[in-house]
Amino acid sequence: MIEDKNQQKTELSDLGEFGLIDHLTRDFKIKQKSTIKGIGDDAAILSFKNKEIVISTDLLIENVHFDLSYMPLKHLGYKAIIVNLSDVYAMNASATQVTVSIAVSNRFPLEALEELYSGIETAAKIYNIDVIGGDTTSSTTGLIISVTAIGEIKDGDEVYRNGARPNDLLVVSGDLGGAYMGLQVLEREKEVFKVNPNNQPDLDSYTYIIERQLKPEARKDIIKLLKDLDVKPTSMIDISDGLSSEIMHICKQSEVGCDLYENKIPLDPQVISTCEEFNIDSTTIALNGGEDYELLMTVSQKDYSKLKGNPNFTVIGYMKEKAEGMHLVTRSEMKIPLKAQGWKSF
Amino acid sequence: MIEDKNQQKTELSDLGEFGLIDHLTRDFKIKQKSTIKGIGDDAAILSFKNKEIVISTDLLIENVHFDLSYMPLKHLGYKAIIVNLSDVYAMNASATQVTVSIAVSNRFPLEALEELYSGIETAAKIYNIDVIGGDTTSSTTGLIISVTAIGEIKDGDEVYRNGARPNDLLVVSGDLGGAYMGLQVLEREKEVFKVNPNNQPDLDSYTYIIERQLKPEARKDIIKLLKDLDVKPTSMIDISDGLSSEIMHICKQSEVGCDLYENKIPLDPQVISTCEEFNIDSTTIALNGGEDYELLMTVSQKDYSKLKGNPNFTVIGYMKEKAEGMHLVTRSEMKIPLKAQGWKSF
């Protein structure tokens, strides 16, 4: 489906491991004052003075987390950074640096890795973070990407998963289910392509949801917006595995219950129309779809006036006492227990 | 060769991703004051006050970096931590935390991962570091381990690769070539085992070199010793890829040359005898073997008296002007240019 138009192929063995890292990162610029020493020594050195440090790490495995038959390498590099930054923002922190390690089999020419790193560099530029280290090695099969994201936060600004209290508002940024439905469209086109490689897919009516899947963004803007609005959530988590499982993480760690209102869940019109086309229930998708990288937070009632009417936030429910349990209140006002299907990698 | 005596097998899918991390890390204790929040949120939070932060990361891939047919999983977990701590010590820093991510195919039962994590926990205990996060996911084939090590250092104490000056002493800790010769013995026994599975190998005369391969240590003690002796090296690197390539890193980054004396390279008697048995030149092994995780440093001549006679350090050469090049001075006093074969993963 995604054709590799790049005809030039340089064998990785022509560069060797040291040459490869130098080559791939030579244009990367250091932008953060806190980066004292980046790539090129045994370790990187960072200096944060009176800030605390935030660290998060993720592994992305070919054919488990991504499929190169429809994921362009540049997008993959971008997304690998985004998913880690999202975890840093979910602590209410600023992201400042990343390390990126990759393992590749020799079926990847140098030009493919250059594509991957151009996506990494683009994300680093847009989110103003430094790439400070990493490891490059061979794999026996496929591509493996490991990213560790580093951020800074003022002592006391941290927002954990365990601070939600009964009566807090349950609030989500953006809209949900897009990334999952984008994946469904891409999977369908892949099957069509297998049958007829000459078929040119018309994806115009799916641009938003495909972008949500292939080029997600991390909600750095929401962290800034919360500061501007002087709202500190009582708990926060990023939505990587689906709304349902993230709500349950907050409830479990905060020892509270919640009512989530089905009719409040924000859905893009393209998600709704694609769900109808695929004959899937859009609520199920929003609850279990995952990969939207929106922020889910709980906010004290006293802050309601600050968020009210702001198009970046949707109040989707209320926290309850733990004994009341975790429920979805349906459009027909039935209360059904929340279940976490999430994204199971095993 | 290494028999799995553990008959109990629990499918990973019985636990799910969240259950798995909780299960594997439930006994891990937080020991470092700088760890504010460890495993269990979107990211970990660390606080270092007036210290700088050191970060290093490595990927270990099955059948590229390790072979489970002779590497017990507990040792592998231990070694995965050690190789990363070694990079932190090579900056003259203290290691304080690690994140550990693993990807496993479902051929690994839970009990195998428990073994792996018991090695990780043992290393964390011995080196007094906290395991503060990670990711657990599935792989399509084999086992992948990604470790990021974090350390702290007082501003000004950092030792980079680029500080060596002409006339500095070239100094190495411990002895070299053991890990590589241990690997040769293990590879040979694996072949014997394939032919005759009932053969019980007699490895008594290889205990030191096999331990160097299967259970290496990082030279935390050397960093402490250098402080106690009031010696700050002008440059330092850990020996993961072989002495030759590490010397060349220092020379290249410091823009100096060097003379390395063959007759000064420290070799354990077991390395010498095993090299004779395998009919391999022991100097070649020390130069190119890798995985010894000793520290290579350059030290100002004025500090010579502090290191002299100390069994932990061996002076193996001198730094020269860049124009003089990088040479091995052989036992027969021939000067031959150093070459970096190192460990090529591509």
PDB file of C-alpha atoms in Angstrom, chain A residues 12-13 16-18 20 22 36-37 40-65 86-88 90-91 99-106 113 132-141 144-148 150 153 155 158-162 236-238 241 245 249 252-253 340 342-346, chain B residues 12-13 16-18 20 22 36-37 40-65 86-88 90-91 99-106 113 132-141 144-148 150 153 155 158-162 236-238 241 245 249 252-253 340 342-346:
ATOM      1  CA  LEU A  12      23.965  -1.327   7.205  1.00  0.00           C
ATOM      2  CA  SER A  13      27.120  -3.425   7.406  1.00  0.00           C
ATOM      3  CA  GLY A  16      29.057  -0.575  11.276  1.00  0.00           C
ATOM      4  CA  GLU A  17      27.485   0.177  14.617  1.00  0.00           C
ATOM      5  CA  PHE A  18      29.444   3.330  15.505  1.00  0.00           C
ATOM      6  CA  LEU A  20      25.441   4.192  12.046  1.00  0.00           C
ATOM      7  CA  ASP A  22      26.872   9.049  14.102  1.00  0.00           C
ATOM      8  CA  ILE A  36      24.876  19.003  29.311  1.00  0.00           C
ATOM      9  CA  LYS A  37      26.136  16.084  27.221  1.00  0.00           C
ATOM     10  CA  GLY A  40      28.641  10.339  22.040  1.00  0.00           C
ATOM     11  CA  ASP A  41      29.818   9.152  25.443  1.00  0.00           C
ATOM     12  CA  ASP A  42      29.019   6.198  27.717  1.00  0.00           C
ATOM     13  CA  ALA A  43      26.020   8.104  29.028  1.00  0.00           C
ATOM     14  CA  ALA A  44      24.294  11.466  28.687  1.00  0.00           C
ATOM     15  CA  ILE A  45      24.535  14.124  31.394  1.00  0.00           C
ATOM     16  CA  LEU A  46      21.563  16.289  32.329  1.00  0.00           C
ATOM     17  CA  SER A  47      21.222  19.136  34.787  1.00  0.00           C
ATOM     18  CA  PHE A  48      17.836  20.150  36.166  1.00  0.00           C
ATOM     19  CA  LYS A  49      18.758  22.307  39.163  1.00  0.00           C
ATOM     20  CA  ASN A  50      15.722  22.627  41.403  1.00  0.00           C
ATOM     21  CA  LYS A  51      13.392  20.522  39.288  1.00  0.00           C
ATOM     22  CA  GLU A  52      12.366  16.923  39.705  1.00  0.00           C
ATOM     23  CA  ILE A  53      12.925  14.422  36.921  1.00  0.00           C
ATOM     24  CA  VAL A  54      10.246  12.417  35.130  1.00  0.00           C
ATOM     25  CA  ILE A  55      11.175   9.180  33.349  1.00  0.00           C
ATOM     26  CA  SER A  56       9.057   6.911  31.177  1.00  0.00           C
ATOM     27  CA  THR A  57       9.953   4.113  28.797  1.00  0.00           C
ATOM     28  CA  ASP A  58       8.252   2.031  26.087  1.00  0.00           C
ATOM     29  CA  LEU A  59       9.141  -0.775  23.714  1.00  0.00           C
ATOM     30  CA  LEU A  60       7.623  -0.911  20.217  1.00  0.00           C
ATOM     31  CA  ILE A  61       7.869  -4.217  18.372  1.00  0.00           C
ATOM     32  CA  GLU A  62       7.184  -4.786  14.683  1.00  0.00           C
ATOM     33  CA  ASN A  63       4.020  -6.782  14.034  1.00  0.00           C
ATOM     34  CA  VAL A  64       2.957  -6.353  17.650  1.00  0.00           C
ATOM     35  CA  HIS A  65       2.711  -2.552  17.907  1.00  0.00           C
ATOM     36  CA  SER A  86       2.458  11.458  26.277  1.00  0.00           C
ATOM     37  CA  ASP A  87       3.417   9.578  29.462  1.00  0.00           C
ATOM     38  CA  VAL A  88       5.556  12.496  30.618  1.00  0.00           C
ATOM     39  CA  ALA A  90       0.387  12.714  31.903  1.00  0.00           C
ATOM     40  CA  MET A  91       2.451  13.513  35.023  1.00  0.00           C
ATOM     41  CA  THR A  99      16.908   8.270  24.291  1.00  0.00           C
ATOM     42  CA  VAL A 100      16.120   6.094  21.277  1.00  0.00           C
ATOM     43  CA  SER A 101      17.438   2.569  20.804  1.00  0.00           C
ATOM     44  CA  ILE A 102      16.692   0.489  17.754  1.00  0.00           C
ATOM     45  CA  ALA A 103      17.340  -3.091  16.719  1.00  0.00           C
ATOM     46  CA  VAL A 104      16.970  -3.873  13.028  1.00  0.00           C
ATOM     47  CA  SER A 105      17.483  -6.886  10.854  1.00  0.00           C
ATOM     48  CA  ASN A 106      19.657  -6.398   7.810  1.00  0.00           C
ATOM     49  CA  LEU A 113      16.602   4.053   9.026  1.00  0.00           C
ATOM     50  CA  ILE A 132      20.492  12.460  23.977  1.00  0.00           C
ATOM     51  CA  GLY A 133      21.440   8.843  23.480  1.00  0.00           C
ATOM     52  CA  GLY A 134      20.555   5.382  22.433  1.00  0.00           C
ATOM     53  CA  ASP A 135      21.819   2.117  21.147  1.00  0.00           C
ATOM     54  CA  THR A 136      21.770   0.680  17.648  1.00  0.00           C
ATOM     55  CA  THR A 137      22.036  -3.033  17.167  1.00  0.00           C
ATOM     56  CA  SER A 138      20.890  -5.867  14.956  1.00  0.00           C
ATOM     57  CA  SER A 139      17.840  -8.026  15.445  1.00  0.00           C
ATOM     58  CA  THR A 140      17.226 -11.501  14.125  1.00  0.00           C
ATOM     59  CA  THR A 141      13.811 -10.448  12.833  1.00  0.00           C
ATOM     60  CA  ILE A 144      12.371  -2.945  17.618  1.00  0.00           C
ATOM     61  CA  ILE A 145      12.286   0.593  18.986  1.00  0.00           C
ATOM     62  CA  SER A 146      12.881   1.438  22.622  1.00  0.00           C
ATOM     63  CA  VAL A 147      12.353   5.012  23.756  1.00  0.00           C
ATOM     64  CA  THR A 148      12.948   6.510  27.182  1.00  0.00           C
ATOM     65  CA  ILE A 150      12.787  12.378  30.300  1.00  0.00           C
ATOM     66  CA  ILE A 153       8.632  19.199  36.872  1.00  0.00           C
ATOM     67  CA  ASP A 155       8.287  19.782  43.111  1.00  0.00           C
ATOM     68  CA  GLU A 158       3.192  16.240  39.855  1.00  0.00           C
ATOM     69  CA  VAL A 159      -0.192  14.709  39.106  1.00  0.00           C
ATOM     70  CA  TYR A 160      -0.381  10.994  39.860  1.00  0.00           C
ATOM     71  CA  ARG A 161      -3.048   8.424  39.138  1.00  0.00           C
ATOM     72  CA  ASN A 162      -3.954   8.101  42.788  1.00  0.00           C
ATOM     73  CA  MET A 236      -4.228  12.181  35.380  1.00  0.00           C
ATOM     74  CA  ILE A 237      -3.321   9.397  32.951  1.00  0.00           C
ATOM     75  CA  ASP A 238      -2.834   9.262  29.200  1.00  0.00           C
ATOM     76  CA  ASP A 241      -5.111   1.439  26.159  1.00  0.00           C
ATOM     77  CA  SER A 245      -9.002   0.641  31.310  1.00  0.00           C
ATOM     78  CA  HIS A 249      -6.459   2.536  36.699  1.00  0.00           C
ATOM     79  CA  LYS A 252      -8.125   1.469  41.521  1.00  0.00           C
ATOM     80  CA  GLN A 253      -5.139   3.613  42.497  1.00  0.00           C
ATOM     81  CA  ALA A 340     -11.251  -3.100  30.945  1.00  0.00           C
ATOM     82  CA  GLY A 342      -7.843  -2.524  26.937  1.00  0.00           C
ATOM     83  CA  TRP A 343      -5.150  -3.592  24.619  1.00  0.00           C
ATOM     84  CA  LYS A 344      -3.826  -7.017  25.468  1.00  0.00           C
ATOM     85  CA  SER A 345      -0.432  -7.748  24.070  1.00  0.00           C
ATOM     86  CA  PHE A 346      -0.391 -11.335  25.331  1.00  0.00           C
TER      87      PHE A 346
ATOM     88  CA  LEU B  12       1.536 -15.235  30.441  1.00  0.00           C
ATOM     89  CA  SER B  13      -1.933 -14.652  29.020  1.00  0.00           C
ATOM     90  CA  GLY B  16      -2.312  -9.948  31.202  1.00  0.00           C
ATOM     91  CA  GLU B  17       0.036  -7.011  30.790  1.00  0.00           C
ATOM     92  CA  PHE B  18      -0.886  -5.114  33.961  1.00  0.00           C
ATOM     93  CA  LEU B  20       2.456  -9.224  34.796  1.00  0.00           C
ATOM     94  CA  ASP B  22       2.701  -6.018  39.200  1.00  0.00           C
ATOM     95  CA  ILE B  36      10.039   9.857  44.626  1.00  0.00           C
ATOM     96  CA  LYS B  37       7.709   7.626  42.595  1.00  0.00           C
ATOM     97  CA  GLY B  40       2.872   2.224  38.880  1.00  0.00           C
ATOM     98  CA  ASP B  41       2.146   5.540  37.169  1.00  0.00           C
ATOM     99  CA  ASP B  42       2.624   6.945  33.659  1.00  0.00           C
ATOM    100  CA  ALA B  43       6.206   7.799  34.552  1.00  0.00           C
ATOM    101  CA  ALA B  44       8.596   7.692  37.487  1.00  0.00           C
ATOM    102  CA  ILE B  45       9.560  10.824  39.416  1.00  0.00           C
ATOM    103  CA  LEU B  46      13.102  11.383  40.669  1.00  0.00           C
ATOM    104  CA  SER B  47      14.620  14.175  42.714  1.00  0.00           C
ATOM    105  CA  PHE B  48      18.366  14.854  42.658  1.00  0.00           C
ATOM    106  CA  LYS B  49      18.578  18.330  44.199  1.00  0.00           C
ATOM    107  CA  ASN B  50      21.963  19.774  43.324  1.00  0.00           C
ATOM    108  CA  LYS B  51      23.242  16.780  41.387  1.00  0.00           C
ATOM    109  CA  GLU B  52      23.431  16.230  37.673  1.00  0.00           C
ATOM    110  CA  ILE B  53      21.741  13.259  36.074  1.00  0.00           C
ATOM    111  CA  VAL B  54      23.435  10.516  34.073  1.00  0.00           C
ATOM    112  CA  ILE B  55      21.409   8.433  31.599  1.00  0.00           C
ATOM    113  CA  SER B  56      22.439   5.429  29.559  1.00  0.00           C
ATOM    114  CA  THR B  57      20.437   2.848  27.649  1.00  0.00           C
ATOM    115  CA  ASP B  58      21.016  -0.534  25.993  1.00  0.00           C
ATOM    116  CA  LEU B  59      19.036  -3.104  24.058  1.00  0.00           C
ATOM    117  CA  LEU B  60      19.748  -6.828  24.476  1.00  0.00           C
ATOM    118  CA  ILE B  61      18.346  -9.134  21.816  1.00  0.00           C
ATOM    119  CA  GLU B  62      18.118 -12.925  22.034  1.00  0.00           C
ATOM    120  CA  ASN B  63      20.506 -14.701  19.664  1.00  0.00           C
ATOM    121  CA  VAL B  64      22.346 -11.438  19.002  1.00  0.00           C
ATOM    122  CA  HIS B  65      23.549 -10.561  22.512  1.00  0.00           C
ATOM    123  CA  SER B  86      28.858   0.006  33.745  1.00  0.00           C
ATOM    124  CA  ASP B  87      28.102   2.914  31.384  1.00  0.00           C
ATOM    125  CA  VAL B  88      27.012   5.095  34.299  1.00  0.00           C
ATOM    126  CA  ALA B  90      32.221   5.069  33.186  1.00  0.00           C
ATOM    127  CA  MET B  91      31.088   8.706  33.605  1.00  0.00           C
ATOM    128  CA  THR B  99      13.984   1.073  34.054  1.00  0.00           C
ATOM    129  CA  VAL B 100      13.604  -2.403  32.551  1.00  0.00           C
ATOM    130  CA  SER B 101      11.399  -3.186  29.572  1.00  0.00           C
ATOM    131  CA  ILE B 102      10.995  -6.664  28.185  1.00  0.00           C
ATOM    132  CA  ALA B 103       9.306  -8.168  25.151  1.00  0.00           C
ATOM    133  CA  VAL B 104       8.726 -11.916  25.218  1.00  0.00           C
ATOM    134  CA  SER B 105       7.063 -14.423  22.987  1.00  0.00           C
ATOM    135  CA  ASN B 106       4.518 -16.688  24.609  1.00  0.00           C
ATOM    136  CA  LEU B 113      10.230 -14.305  33.657  1.00  0.00           C
ATOM    137  CA  ILE B 132      11.537   2.445  38.823  1.00  0.00           C
ATOM    138  CA  GLY B 133       9.651   1.520  35.696  1.00  0.00           C
ATOM    139  CA  GLY B 134       9.445  -0.333  32.460  1.00  0.00           C
ATOM    140  CA  ASP B 135       7.205  -1.864  29.912  1.00  0.00           C
ATOM    141  CA  THR B 136       6.212  -5.481  29.393  1.00  0.00           C
ATOM    142  CA  THR B 137       4.951  -6.573  26.026  1.00  0.00           C
ATOM    143  CA  SER B 138       4.891  -9.489  23.648  1.00  0.00           C
ATOM    144  CA  SER B 139       7.364 -10.179  20.855  1.00  0.00           C
ATOM    145  CA  THR B 140       6.829 -12.253  17.762  1.00  0.00           C
ATOM    146  CA  THR B 141      10.082 -14.098  18.384  1.00  0.00           C
ATOM    147  CA  ILE B 144      14.226  -8.516  24.092  1.00  0.00           C
ATOM    148  CA  ILE B 145      15.451  -6.558  27.115  1.00  0.00           C
ATOM    149  CA  SER B 146      15.804  -2.796  27.158  1.00  0.00           C
ATOM    150  CA  VAL B 147      17.399  -1.171  30.182  1.00  0.00           C
ATOM    151  CA  THR B 148      17.874   2.520  30.898  1.00  0.00           C
ATOM    152  CA  ILE B 150      20.078   6.553  35.696  1.00  0.00           C
ATOM    153  CA  ILE B 153      26.985  13.048  39.789  1.00  0.00           C
ATOM    154  CA  ASP B 155      28.668  19.014  38.786  1.00  0.00           C
ATOM    155  CA  GLU B 158      32.004  13.996  35.181  1.00  0.00           C
ATOM    156  CA  VAL B 159      34.682  12.157  33.237  1.00  0.00           C
ATOM    157  CA  TYR B 160      34.091  12.130  29.485  1.00  0.00           C
ATOM    158  CA  ARG B 161      35.847  10.296  26.706  1.00  0.00           C
ATOM    159  CA  ASN B 162      37.328  13.486  25.339  1.00  0.00           C
ATOM    160  CA  MET B 236      37.150   7.143  30.940  1.00  0.00           C
ATOM    161  CA  ILE B 237      35.127   4.526  29.059  1.00  0.00           C
ATOM    162  CA  ASP B 238      33.896   1.052  29.916  1.00  0.00           C
ATOM    163  CA  ASP B 241      33.546  -3.874  22.772  1.00  0.00           C
ATOM    164  CA  SER B 245      38.041  -0.086  20.006  1.00  0.00           C
ATOM    165  CA  HIS B 249      37.148   6.031  21.016  1.00  0.00           C
ATOM    166  CA  LYS B 252      39.413  10.003  18.504  1.00  0.00           C
ATOM    167  CA  GLN B 253      37.296  12.066  20.900  1.00  0.00           C
ATOM    168  CA  ALA B 340      39.185  -1.705  16.095  1.00  0.00           C
ATOM    169  CA  GLY B 342      35.279  -4.572  18.272  1.00  0.00           C
ATOM    170  CA  TRP B 343      32.025  -6.325  18.350  1.00  0.00           C
ATOM    171  CA  LYS B 344      30.105  -5.839  15.143  1.00  0.00           C
ATOM    172  CA  SER B 345      26.410  -6.426  15.426  1.00  0.00           C
ATOM    173  CA  PHE B 346      25.705  -5.903  11.743  1.00  0.00           C
TER     174      PHE B 346
END
